[in-house]
PDB file of C-alpha atoms in Angstrom:
ATOM      1  CA  MET A   1      65.744  58.026  13.546  1.00  0.00           C
ATOM      2  CA  THR A   2      63.544  57.283  10.539  1.00  0.00           C
ATOM      3  CA  GLY A   3      59.864  56.481  11.034  1.00  0.00           C
ATOM      4  CA  THR A   4      60.277  52.870   9.878  1.00  0.00           C
ATOM      5  CA  LEU A   5      63.226  52.198  12.181  1.00  0.00           C
ATOM      6  CA  ARG A   6      61.424  53.876  15.071  1.00  0.00           C
ATOM      7  CA  ASP A   7      58.349  51.684  14.462  1.00  0.00           C
ATOM      8  CA  MET A   8      60.483  48.519  14.399  1.00  0.00           C
ATOM      9  CA  THR A   9      62.166  49.514  17.645  1.00  0.00           C
ATOM     10  CA  GLY A  10      58.773  50.190  19.224  1.00  0.00           C
ATOM     11  CA  VAL A  11      57.483  46.754  18.224  1.00  0.00           C
ATOM     12  CA  ASP A  12      60.610  45.081  19.609  1.00  0.00           C
ATOM     13  CA  ASP A  13      60.323  46.989  22.881  1.00  0.00           C
ATOM     14  CA  PHE A  14      56.669  46.080  23.298  1.00  0.00           C
ATOM     15  CA  GLU A  15      57.140  42.411  22.428  1.00  0.00           C
ATOM     16  CA  ALA A  16      59.983  42.163  24.931  1.00  0.00           C
ATOM     17  CA  TYR A  17      57.605  43.275  27.672  1.00  0.00           C
ATOM     18  CA  ARG A  18      54.480  41.441  26.442  1.00  0.00           C
ATOM     19  CA  PRO A  19      54.826  38.347  28.720  1.00  0.00           C
ATOM     20  CA  MET A  20      55.270  40.578  31.769  1.00  0.00           C
ATOM     21  CA  LEU A  21      52.331  42.768  30.748  1.00  0.00           C
ATOM     22  CA  LEU A  22      50.068  39.755  30.223  1.00  0.00           C
ATOM     23  CA  GLY A  23      51.068  38.446  33.640  1.00  0.00           C
ATOM     24  CA  LEU A  24      50.246  41.810  35.194  1.00  0.00           C
ATOM     25  CA  ALA A  25      46.862  42.122  33.478  1.00  0.00           C
ATOM     26  CA  TYR A  26      45.977  38.503  34.290  1.00  0.00           C
ATOM     27  CA  ARG A  27      46.711  38.993  37.994  1.00  0.00           C
ATOM     28  CA  LEU A  28      44.533  42.095  38.008  1.00  0.00           C
ATOM     29  CA  LEU A  29      41.633  40.490  36.129  1.00  0.00           C
ATOM     30  CA  GLY A  30      41.780  36.729  36.711  1.00  0.00           C
ATOM     31  CA  SER A  31      40.931  36.211  33.041  1.00  0.00           C
ATOM     32  CA  MET A  32      43.426  35.751  30.236  1.00  0.00           C
ATOM     33  CA  TRP A  33      40.778  36.690  27.659  1.00  0.00           C
ATOM     34  CA  ASP A  34      40.384  40.063  29.332  1.00  0.00           C
ATOM     35  CA  ALA A  35      44.142  40.370  29.899  1.00  0.00           C
ATOM     36  CA  GLU A  36      44.833  39.920  26.194  1.00  0.00           C
ATOM     37  CA  ASP A  37      42.281  42.627  25.345  1.00  0.00           C
ATOM     38  CA  VAL A  38      43.963  45.004  27.780  1.00  0.00           C
ATOM     39  CA  VAL A  39      47.443  44.305  26.403  1.00  0.00           C
ATOM     40  CA  GLN A  40      46.187  44.798  22.842  1.00  0.00           C
ATOM     41  CA  ASP A  41      44.701  48.158  23.848  1.00  0.00           C
ATOM     42  CA  ALA A  42      48.044  49.017  25.460  1.00  0.00           C
ATOM     43  CA  TRP A  43      49.797  48.208  22.180  1.00  0.00           C
ATOM     44  CA  LEU A  44      47.508  50.583  20.309  1.00  0.00           C
ATOM     45  CA  ARG A  45      48.345  53.354  22.763  1.00  0.00           C
ATOM     46  CA  TRP A  46      52.046  52.522  22.636  1.00  0.00           C
ATOM     47  CA  SER A  47      52.081  52.579  18.832  1.00  0.00           C
ATOM     48  CA  ALA A  48      50.435  56.012  18.840  1.00  0.00           C
ATOM     49  CA  THR A  49      52.912  57.438  21.371  1.00  0.00           C
ATOM     50  CA  ASP A  50      56.057  59.309  20.414  1.00  0.00           C
ATOM     51  CA  ARG A  51      58.696  57.067  21.970  1.00  0.00           C
ATOM     52  CA  GLU A  52      61.131  59.953  22.221  1.00  0.00           C
ATOM     53  CA  ASP A  53      58.892  61.247  25.016  1.00  0.00           C
ATOM     54  CA  VAL A  54      59.087  57.909  26.891  1.00  0.00           C
ATOM     55  CA  ARG A  55      62.096  57.709  29.187  1.00  0.00           C
ATOM     56  CA  GLU A  56      61.321  54.276  30.678  1.00  0.00           C
ATOM     57  CA  PRO A  57      59.266  51.983  28.401  1.00  0.00           C
ATOM     58  CA  ARG A  58      58.704  49.404  31.168  1.00  0.00           C
ATOM     59  CA  ALA A  59      57.298  51.963  33.606  1.00  0.00           C
ATOM     60  CA  PHE A  60      55.186  53.554  30.872  1.00  0.00           C
ATOM     61  CA  LEU A  61      53.679  50.225  29.775  1.00  0.00           C
ATOM     62  CA  ILE A  62      53.020  49.033  33.323  1.00  0.00           C
ATOM     63  CA  THR A  63      51.165  52.281  33.959  1.00  0.00           C
ATOM     64  CA  VAL A  64      49.065  51.962  30.794  1.00  0.00           C
ATOM     65  CA  VAL A  65      48.201  48.289  31.380  1.00  0.00           C
ATOM     66  CA  SER A  66      47.399  48.847  35.068  1.00  0.00           C
ATOM     67  CA  ARG A  67      45.022  51.716  34.331  1.00  0.00           C
ATOM     68  CA  LEU A  68      43.307  49.863  31.482  1.00  0.00           C
ATOM     69  CA  ALA A  69      42.944  46.764  33.654  1.00  0.00           C
ATOM     70  CA  LEU A  70      41.485  48.818  36.501  1.00  0.00           C
ATOM     71  CA  ASP A  71      38.823  50.191  34.161  1.00  0.00           C
ATOM     72  CA  GLN A  72      38.102  46.675  32.911  1.00  0.00           C
ATOM     73  CA  LEU A  73      37.986  45.264  36.432  1.00  0.00           C
ATOM     74  CA  ARG A  74      35.364  47.749  37.574  1.00  0.00           C
ATOM     75  CA  SER A  75      32.987  46.686  34.800  1.00  0.00           C
ATOM     76  CA  ALA A  76      33.877  43.007  35.162  1.00  0.00           C
ATOM     77  CA  ARG A  77      32.859  43.006  38.837  1.00  0.00           C
ATOM     78  CA  VAL A  78      29.284  43.867  37.844  1.00  0.00           C
ATOM     79  CA  LYS A  79      29.170  40.966  35.364  1.00  0.00           C
ATOM     80  CA  ARG A  80      30.652  38.524  37.885  1.00  0.00           C
ATOM     81  CA  GLU A  81      27.949  39.352  40.412  1.00  0.00           C
ATOM     82  CA  ALA A  82      25.384  38.059  37.882  1.00  0.00           C
ATOM     83  CA  TYR A  83      27.454  34.955  37.007  1.00  0.00           C
ATOM     84  CA  ALA A  84      25.731  31.557  37.289  1.00  0.00           C
ATOM     85  CA  GLY A  85      27.239  30.183  40.493  1.00  0.00           C
ATOM     86  CA  PRO A  86      30.686  30.934  41.933  1.00  0.00           C
ATOM     87  CA  TRP A  87      33.037  32.782  39.588  1.00  0.00           C
ATOM     88  CA  LEU A  88      36.539  31.300  39.553  1.00  0.00           C
ATOM     89  CA  PRO A  89      39.650  32.544  37.751  1.00  0.00           C
ATOM     90  CA  GLU A  90      40.435  31.189  34.315  1.00  0.00           C
ATOM     91  CA  PRO A  91      43.229  28.585  34.639  1.00  0.00           C
ATOM     92  CA  VAL A  92      46.335  29.195  32.549  1.00  0.00           C
ATOM     93  CA  GLU A  93      49.478  27.300  31.667  1.00  0.00           C
ATOM     94  CA  ASP A  94      52.415  28.360  33.797  1.00  0.00           C
ATOM     95  CA  GLY A  95      54.259  29.986  30.909  1.00  0.00           C
ATOM     96  CA  ASP A  96      51.247  32.103  29.908  1.00  0.00           C
ATOM     97  CA  ALA A  97      51.127  34.029  33.177  1.00  0.00           C
ATOM     98  CA  GLY A  98      54.446  35.778  32.673  1.00  0.00           C
ATOM     99  CA  PRO A  99      57.610  35.044  34.643  1.00  0.00           C
ATOM    100  CA  LEU A 100      57.161  32.845  37.740  1.00  0.00           C
ATOM    101  CA  ASP A 101      60.730  32.902  38.974  1.00  0.00           C
ATOM    102  CA  THR A 102      60.024  34.236  42.478  1.00  0.00           C
ATOM    103  CA  ALA A 103      57.795  33.009  45.292  1.00  0.00           C
ATOM    104  CA  GLU A 104      55.814  36.262  45.113  1.00  0.00           C
ATOM    105  CA  LEU A 105      55.139  35.885  41.386  1.00  0.00           C
ATOM    106  CA  ARG A 106      53.970  32.301  41.876  1.00  0.00           C
ATOM    107  CA  ASP A 107      51.771  33.124  44.864  1.00  0.00           C
ATOM    108  CA  THR A 108      50.041  36.077  43.183  1.00  0.00           C
ATOM    109  CA  VAL A 109      49.037  33.854  40.264  1.00  0.00           C
ATOM    110  CA  SER A 110      47.846  30.920  42.416  1.00  0.00           C
ATOM    111  CA  PHE A 111      44.177  30.014  42.388  1.00  0.00           C
ATOM    112  CA  ALA A 112      43.768  30.758  46.076  1.00  0.00           C
ATOM    113  CA  THR A 113      45.237  34.259  45.833  1.00  0.00           C
ATOM    114  CA  LEU A 114      43.397  35.154  42.608  1.00  0.00           C
ATOM    115  CA  HIS A 115      40.128  33.981  44.116  1.00  0.00           C
ATOM    116  CA  MET A 116      40.635  35.910  47.352  1.00  0.00           C
ATOM    117  CA  MET A 117      41.628  39.029  45.414  1.00  0.00           C
ATOM    118  CA  GLU A 118      38.043  39.154  44.135  1.00  0.00           C
ATOM    119  CA  ARG A 119      37.151  40.416  47.628  1.00  0.00           C
ATOM    120  CA  LEU A 120      39.389  43.448  47.259  1.00  0.00           C
ATOM    121  CA  SER A 121      38.421  46.771  45.758  1.00  0.00           C
ATOM    122  CA  PRO A 122      40.042  47.437  42.360  1.00  0.00           C
ATOM    123  CA  PRO A 123      42.570  49.919  43.847  1.00  0.00           C
ATOM    124  CA  GLU A 124      43.476  47.479  46.645  1.00  0.00           C
ATOM    125  CA  ARG A 125      44.007  44.712  44.122  1.00  0.00           C
ATOM    126  CA  ALA A 126      46.139  46.899  41.875  1.00  0.00           C
ATOM    127  CA  VAL A 127      48.343  48.120  44.722  1.00  0.00           C
ATOM    128  CA  PHE A 128      48.799  44.589  46.058  1.00  0.00           C
ATOM    129  CA  VAL A 129      49.788  43.138  42.672  1.00  0.00           C
ATOM    130  CA  LEU A 130      52.097  46.003  41.746  1.00  0.00           C
ATOM    131  CA  ARG A 131      53.853  45.851  45.101  1.00  0.00           C
ATOM    132  CA  GLU A 132      53.976  42.109  45.754  1.00  0.00           C
ATOM    133  CA  ALA A 133      54.514  40.710  42.262  1.00  0.00           C
ATOM    134  CA  PHE A 134      56.357  43.569  40.558  1.00  0.00           C
ATOM    135  CA  GLU A 135      58.050  45.238  43.546  1.00  0.00           C
ATOM    136  CA  LEU A 136      57.203  48.756  42.430  1.00  0.00           C
ATOM    137  CA  PRO A 137      57.997  51.571  44.885  1.00  0.00           C
ATOM    138  CA  TYR A 138      55.027  53.210  46.562  1.00  0.00           C
ATOM    139  CA  ASP A 139      55.570  56.546  44.844  1.00  0.00           C
ATOM    140  CA  GLN A 140      55.288  54.900  41.416  1.00  0.00           C
ATOM    141  CA  ILE A 141      52.236  52.875  42.496  1.00  0.00           C
ATOM    142  CA  ALA A 142      50.612  56.039  43.834  1.00  0.00           C
ATOM    143  CA  GLY A 143      51.121  57.749  40.463  1.00  0.00           C
ATOM    144  CA  ILE A 144      49.585  54.809  38.591  1.00  0.00           C
ATOM    145  CA  ILE A 145      46.522  54.529  40.827  1.00  0.00           C
ATOM    146  CA  GLY A 146      46.100  58.262  41.305  1.00  0.00           C
ATOM    147  CA  VAL A 147      46.386  58.376  45.107  1.00  0.00           C
ATOM    148  CA  SER A 148      48.869  59.748  47.620  1.00  0.00           C
ATOM    149  CA  VAL A 149      51.875  57.687  48.697  1.00  0.00           C
ATOM    150  CA  ALA A 150      50.390  57.376  52.190  1.00  0.00           C
ATOM    151  CA  ASN A 151      47.123  56.126  50.717  1.00  0.00           C
ATOM    152  CA  ALA A 152      48.977  53.612  48.549  1.00  0.00           C
ATOM    153  CA  ARG A 153      50.707  52.245  51.647  1.00  0.00           C
ATOM    154  CA  GLN A 154      47.379  51.999  53.451  1.00  0.00           C
ATOM    155  CA  LEU A 155      45.736  50.214  50.516  1.00  0.00           C
ATOM    156  CA  HIS A 156      48.583  47.695  50.434  1.00  0.00           C
ATOM    157  CA  HIS A 157      48.398  47.118  54.191  1.00  0.00           C
ATOM    158  CA  ARG A 158      44.637  46.603  54.042  1.00  0.00           C
ATOM    159  CA  ALA A 159      44.842  44.234  51.051  1.00  0.00           C
ATOM    160  CA  SER A 160      47.662  42.202  52.616  1.00  0.00           C
ATOM    161  CA  ARG A 161      45.751  41.850  55.870  1.00  0.00           C
ATOM    162  CA  ARG A 162      42.573  40.695  54.135  1.00  0.00           C
ATOM    163  CA  LEU A 163      44.396  38.174  51.964  1.00  0.00           C
ATOM    164  CA  ALA A 164      46.330  36.779  54.934  1.00  0.00           C
ATOM    165  CA  GLU A 165      43.207  36.075  56.979  1.00  0.00           C
ATOM    166  CA  GLY A 166      42.898  32.340  57.522  1.00  0.00           C
ATOM    167  CA  ARG A 167      45.885  31.413  55.338  1.00  0.00           C
ATOM    168  CA  ASP A 168      48.992  29.660  56.528  1.00  0.00           C
ATOM    169  CA  ARG A 169      52.025  31.893  56.457  1.00  0.00           C
ATOM    170  CA  PHE A 170      54.039  29.167  54.730  1.00  0.00           C
ATOM    171  CA  GLN A 171      52.316  27.564  51.785  1.00  0.00           C
ATOM    172  CA  PRO A 172      53.072  23.959  50.810  1.00  0.00           C
ATOM    173  CA  SER A 173      55.552  23.193  48.073  1.00  0.00           C
ATOM    174  CA  ALA A 174      54.558  21.825  44.681  1.00  0.00           C
ATOM    175  CA  GLN A 175      55.635  18.379  45.872  1.00  0.00           C
ATOM    176  CA  GLU A 176      53.401  18.626  48.940  1.00  0.00           C
ATOM    177  CA  HIS A 177      50.492  19.734  46.755  1.00  0.00           C
ATOM    178  CA  ALA A 178      51.055  16.753  44.477  1.00  0.00           C
ATOM    179  CA  GLU A 179      51.213  14.368  47.449  1.00  0.00           C
ATOM    180  CA  LEU A 180      47.861  15.638  48.726  1.00  0.00           C
ATOM    181  CA  PHE A 181      46.331  15.138  45.286  1.00  0.00           C
ATOM    182  CA  ASN A 182      47.718  11.591  45.120  1.00  0.00           C
ATOM    183  CA  ARG A 183      46.205  10.788  48.495  1.00  0.00           C
ATOM    184  CA  PHE A 184      42.926  12.363  47.362  1.00  0.00           C
ATOM    185  CA  LEU A 185      42.973  10.262  44.190  1.00  0.00           C
ATOM    186  CA  ALA A 186      43.675   7.042  46.069  1.00  0.00           C
ATOM    187  CA  ALA A 187      40.893   7.671  48.591  1.00  0.00           C
ATOM    188  CA  ALA A 188      38.409   8.659  45.863  1.00  0.00           C
ATOM    189  CA  ALA A 189      39.237   5.589  43.752  1.00  0.00           C
ATOM    190  CA  ASP A 190      38.692   3.283  46.733  1.00  0.00           C
ATOM    191  CA  GLY A 191      35.642   5.081  48.053  1.00  0.00           C
ATOM    192  CA  ASP A 192      37.587   5.587  51.254  1.00  0.00           C
ATOM    193  CA  LEU A 193      35.530   8.127  53.177  1.00  0.00           C
ATOM    194  CA  ASP A 194      37.770   7.826  56.231  1.00  0.00           C
ATOM    195  CA  GLY A 195      40.768   8.685  54.050  1.00  0.00           C
ATOM    196  CA  LEU A 196      38.971  11.719  52.603  1.00  0.00           C
ATOM    197  CA  THR A 197      37.868  12.778  56.071  1.00  0.00           C
ATOM    198  CA  GLU A 198      41.497  12.774  57.167  1.00  0.00           C
ATOM    199  CA  LEU A 199      42.508  14.893  54.161  1.00  0.00           C
ATOM    200  CA  PHE A 200      39.852  17.594  54.570  1.00  0.00           C
ATOM    201  CA  HIS A 201      40.041  20.455  57.034  1.00  0.00           C
ATOM    202  CA  ASP A 202      36.999  20.771  59.334  1.00  0.00           C
ATOM    203  CA  ASP A 203      36.089  24.039  57.573  1.00  0.00           C
ATOM    204  CA  VAL A 204      36.809  22.867  54.024  1.00  0.00           C
ATOM    205  CA  VAL A 205      35.026  24.809  51.260  1.00  0.00           C
ATOM    206  CA  PHE A 206      34.360  23.625  47.708  1.00  0.00           C
ATOM    207  CA  TYR A 207      33.732  26.126  44.888  1.00  0.00           C
ATOM    208  CA  SER A 208      32.421  24.743  41.608  1.00  0.00           C
ATOM    209  CA  ASP A 209      32.369  26.888  38.460  1.00  0.00           C
ATOM    210  CA  GLY A 210      30.189  25.560  35.664  1.00  0.00           C
ATOM    211  CA  GLY A 211      29.324  28.998  34.310  1.00  0.00           C
ATOM    212  CA  GLY A 212      25.764  27.895  33.617  1.00  0.00           C
ATOM    213  CA  LYS A 213      27.073  25.619  30.843  1.00  0.00           C
ATOM    214  CA  VAL A 214      27.886  22.533  32.896  1.00  0.00           C
ATOM    215  CA  ARG A 215      25.930  21.411  35.918  1.00  0.00           C
ATOM    216  CA  ALA A 216      27.702  22.524  39.083  1.00  0.00           C
ATOM    217  CA  ALA A 217      26.939  23.635  42.632  1.00  0.00           C
ATOM    218  CA  LEU A 218      25.480  27.143  42.516  1.00  0.00           C
ATOM    219  CA  ARG A 219      26.748  28.007  45.982  1.00  0.00           C
ATOM    220  CA  PRO A 220      29.952  27.213  47.862  1.00  0.00           C
ATOM    221  CA  ILE A 221      29.730  23.968  49.822  1.00  0.00           C
ATOM    222  CA  VAL A 222      31.006  24.564  53.337  1.00  0.00           C
ATOM    223  CA  GLY A 223      32.093  22.042  55.960  1.00  0.00           C
ATOM    224  CA  ARG A 224      33.714  18.638  55.798  1.00  0.00           C
ATOM    225  CA  ASP A 225      30.517  16.576  56.092  1.00  0.00           C
ATOM    226  CA  LYS A 226      28.754  18.520  53.326  1.00  0.00           C
ATOM    227  CA  VAL A 227      31.760  18.368  51.000  1.00  0.00           C
ATOM    228  CA  LEU A 228      32.087  14.611  51.590  1.00  0.00           C
ATOM    229  CA  ARG A 229      28.389  14.104  50.811  1.00  0.00           C
ATOM    230  CA  PHE A 230      28.695  16.232  47.691  1.00  0.00           C
ATOM    231  CA  PHE A 231      31.629  14.236  46.314  1.00  0.00           C
ATOM    232  CA  THR A 232      29.971  10.951  47.217  1.00  0.00           C
ATOM    233  CA  GLY A 233      26.826  12.029  45.358  1.00  0.00           C
ATOM    234  CA  LEU A 234      28.866  13.018  42.307  1.00  0.00           C
ATOM    235  CA  TRP A 235      30.650   9.682  42.153  1.00  0.00           C
ATOM    236  CA  GLU A 236      27.360   7.812  42.508  1.00  0.00           C
ATOM    237  CA  ARG A 237      25.731   9.881  39.746  1.00  0.00           C
ATOM    238  CA  TYR A 238      28.600  10.199  37.259  1.00  0.00           C
ATOM    239  CA  GLU A 239      31.328   7.953  36.043  1.00  0.00           C
ATOM    240  CA  TYR A 240      34.553   9.338  37.547  1.00  0.00           C
ATOM    241  CA  GLY A 241      37.638   8.706  35.488  1.00  0.00           C
ATOM    242  CA  GLY A 242      40.628   9.960  33.584  1.00  0.00           C
ATOM    243  CA  ALA A 243      42.140  11.425  36.718  1.00  0.00           C
ATOM    244  CA  ALA A 244      45.685  12.744  36.376  1.00  0.00           C
ATOM    245  CA  ILE A 245      47.851  15.425  37.924  1.00  0.00           C
ATOM    246  CA  GLY A 246      48.810  18.368  35.719  1.00  0.00           C
ATOM    247  CA  ALA A 247      49.964  21.940  36.297  1.00  0.00           C
ATOM    248  CA  ALA A 248      48.387  25.389  36.036  1.00  0.00           C
ATOM    249  CA  ASN A 249      48.839  28.753  37.723  1.00  0.00           C
ATOM    250  CA  GLY A 250      52.220  27.802  39.101  1.00  0.00           C
ATOM    251  CA  GLN A 251      51.052  24.739  41.043  1.00  0.00           C
ATOM    252  CA  PRO A 252      49.846  21.155  40.568  1.00  0.00           C
ATOM    253  CA  VAL A 253      46.184  20.649  39.659  1.00  0.00           C
ATOM    254  CA  LEU A 254      44.032  17.566  39.341  1.00  0.00           C
ATOM    255  CA  TRP A 255      42.265  16.767  36.085  1.00  0.00           C
ATOM    256  CA  SER A 256      39.321  14.369  36.051  1.00  0.00           C
ATOM    257  CA  ARG A 257      36.181  13.603  34.111  1.00  0.00           C
ATOM    258  CA  LEU A 258      32.682  13.766  35.537  1.00  0.00           C
ATOM    259  CA  GLY A 259      30.673  11.965  32.909  1.00  0.00           C
ATOM    260  CA  GLU A 260      31.579  13.706  29.634  1.00  0.00           C
ATOM    261  CA  HIS A 261      32.879  16.877  31.245  1.00  0.00           C
ATOM    262  CA  PRO A 262      36.511  17.558  32.166  1.00  0.00           C
ATOM    263  CA  GLN A 263      37.150  19.251  35.488  1.00  0.00           C
ATOM    264  CA  LEU A 264      40.255  21.018  36.718  1.00  0.00           C
ATOM    265  CA  LEU A 265      40.626  20.953  40.485  1.00  0.00           C
ATOM    266  CA  ALA A 266      42.972  23.257  42.401  1.00  0.00           C
ATOM    267  CA  LEU A 267      43.390  23.381  46.145  1.00  0.00           C
ATOM    268  CA  ASP A 268      44.559  25.515  49.043  1.00  0.00           C
ATOM    269  CA  VAL A 269      45.963  24.085  52.254  1.00  0.00           C
ATOM    270  CA  ARG A 270      45.659  25.071  55.907  1.00  0.00           C
ATOM    271  CA  ASP A 271      47.268  23.252  58.813  1.00  0.00           C
ATOM    272  CA  GLY A 272      48.453  20.528  56.450  1.00  0.00           C
ATOM    273  CA  ARG A 273      44.935  19.665  55.248  1.00  0.00           C
ATOM    274  CA  ILE A 274      42.868  20.634  52.221  1.00  0.00           C
ATOM    275  CA  HIS A 275      40.974  23.769  53.200  1.00  0.00           C
ATOM    276  CA  THR A 276      39.644  25.011  49.844  1.00  0.00           C
ATOM    277  CA  LEU A 277      38.872  23.204  46.595  1.00  0.00           C
ATOM    278  CA  TYR A 278      38.336  25.068  43.326  1.00  0.00           C
ATOM    279  CA  GLY A 279      36.637  23.055  40.592  1.00  0.00           C
ATOM    280  CA  VAL A 280      36.490  24.575  37.105  1.00  0.00           C
ATOM    281  CA  LEU A 281      34.084  22.847  34.698  1.00  0.00           C
ATOM    282  CA  ASN A 282      33.067  25.802  32.519  1.00  0.00           C
ATOM    283  CA  PRO A 283      34.436  24.717  29.112  1.00  0.00           C
ATOM    284  CA  ASP A 284      35.101  28.341  28.126  1.00  0.00           C
ATOM    285  CA  LYS A 285      37.650  28.564  30.953  1.00  0.00           C
ATOM    286  CA  LEU A 286      39.496  25.358  30.057  1.00  0.00           C
ATOM    287  CA  THR A 287      40.633  26.321  26.562  1.00  0.00           C
ATOM    288  CA  ARG A 288      44.083  27.570  27.653  1.00  0.00           C
ATOM    289  CA  VAL A 289      45.138  24.568  29.702  1.00  0.00           C
ATOM    290  CA  ARG A 290      45.916  21.081  28.482  1.00  0.00           C
ATOM    291  CA  ALA A 291      44.831  17.957  30.301  1.00  0.00           C
ATOM    292  CA  PRO A 292      47.733  15.482  30.705  1.00  0.00           C
ATOM    293  CA  TRP A 293      45.803  12.526  29.262  1.00  0.00           C
TER     294      TRP A 293
END
């Protein structure tokens, strides 16, 4: 095979896998900016590799991206600890997160799962994503992470247990999410505190990510009464408008405006009520999603 033809084939192979690789890196990092950097670095390594030595391009590229993302994640964790207020994942359009054609792929890209994965160690996160979203066998995962097969199984068990704590086994459908948002919108528009009280779980938590660029709560707000007071104070202080339901990360989200600032709101449900709210106001994190207005 001539060099030019080999190069063209290599580009075609890589581009065929690019959406999957971006989805993998995004799940590992929670940031599409960082995911794109990782995939670009993977391309540079792929282009410098003799493809005749690569028996399975998909396995090779998954290994390269996973290892690069792990290195990136370790340094990113230090930066996130110094972040102004709660750090939330960067929302993305559904099509930008790679294929979402299985329940596992959708769940591992949801806001709730991405946020909870921040509690895992980098190896735990990598094993969980590779097993749950990409269904890799443990021996392949062990080779990627650099651990024994038994250790890979243990890491997956530990990550699964930690992520399952406090979550309903069966998550609501997109329609049920949308219905909760519609009820939330109606109660907020009417100032119906009783309606909001009925929607919120007793232990509801609200995370607000302004990134130090937009005013937001610097700590999670915990408990139904505190969350109700927080929202009431917001609506008294800022004009609340432009609310509409959109989609991101494989599920419905609520867009609204607080004064001049757009906010994307995602939620997680427990026992049929809203248990966690994730509000993203940092403008740097809203560049890859489009408000429906």
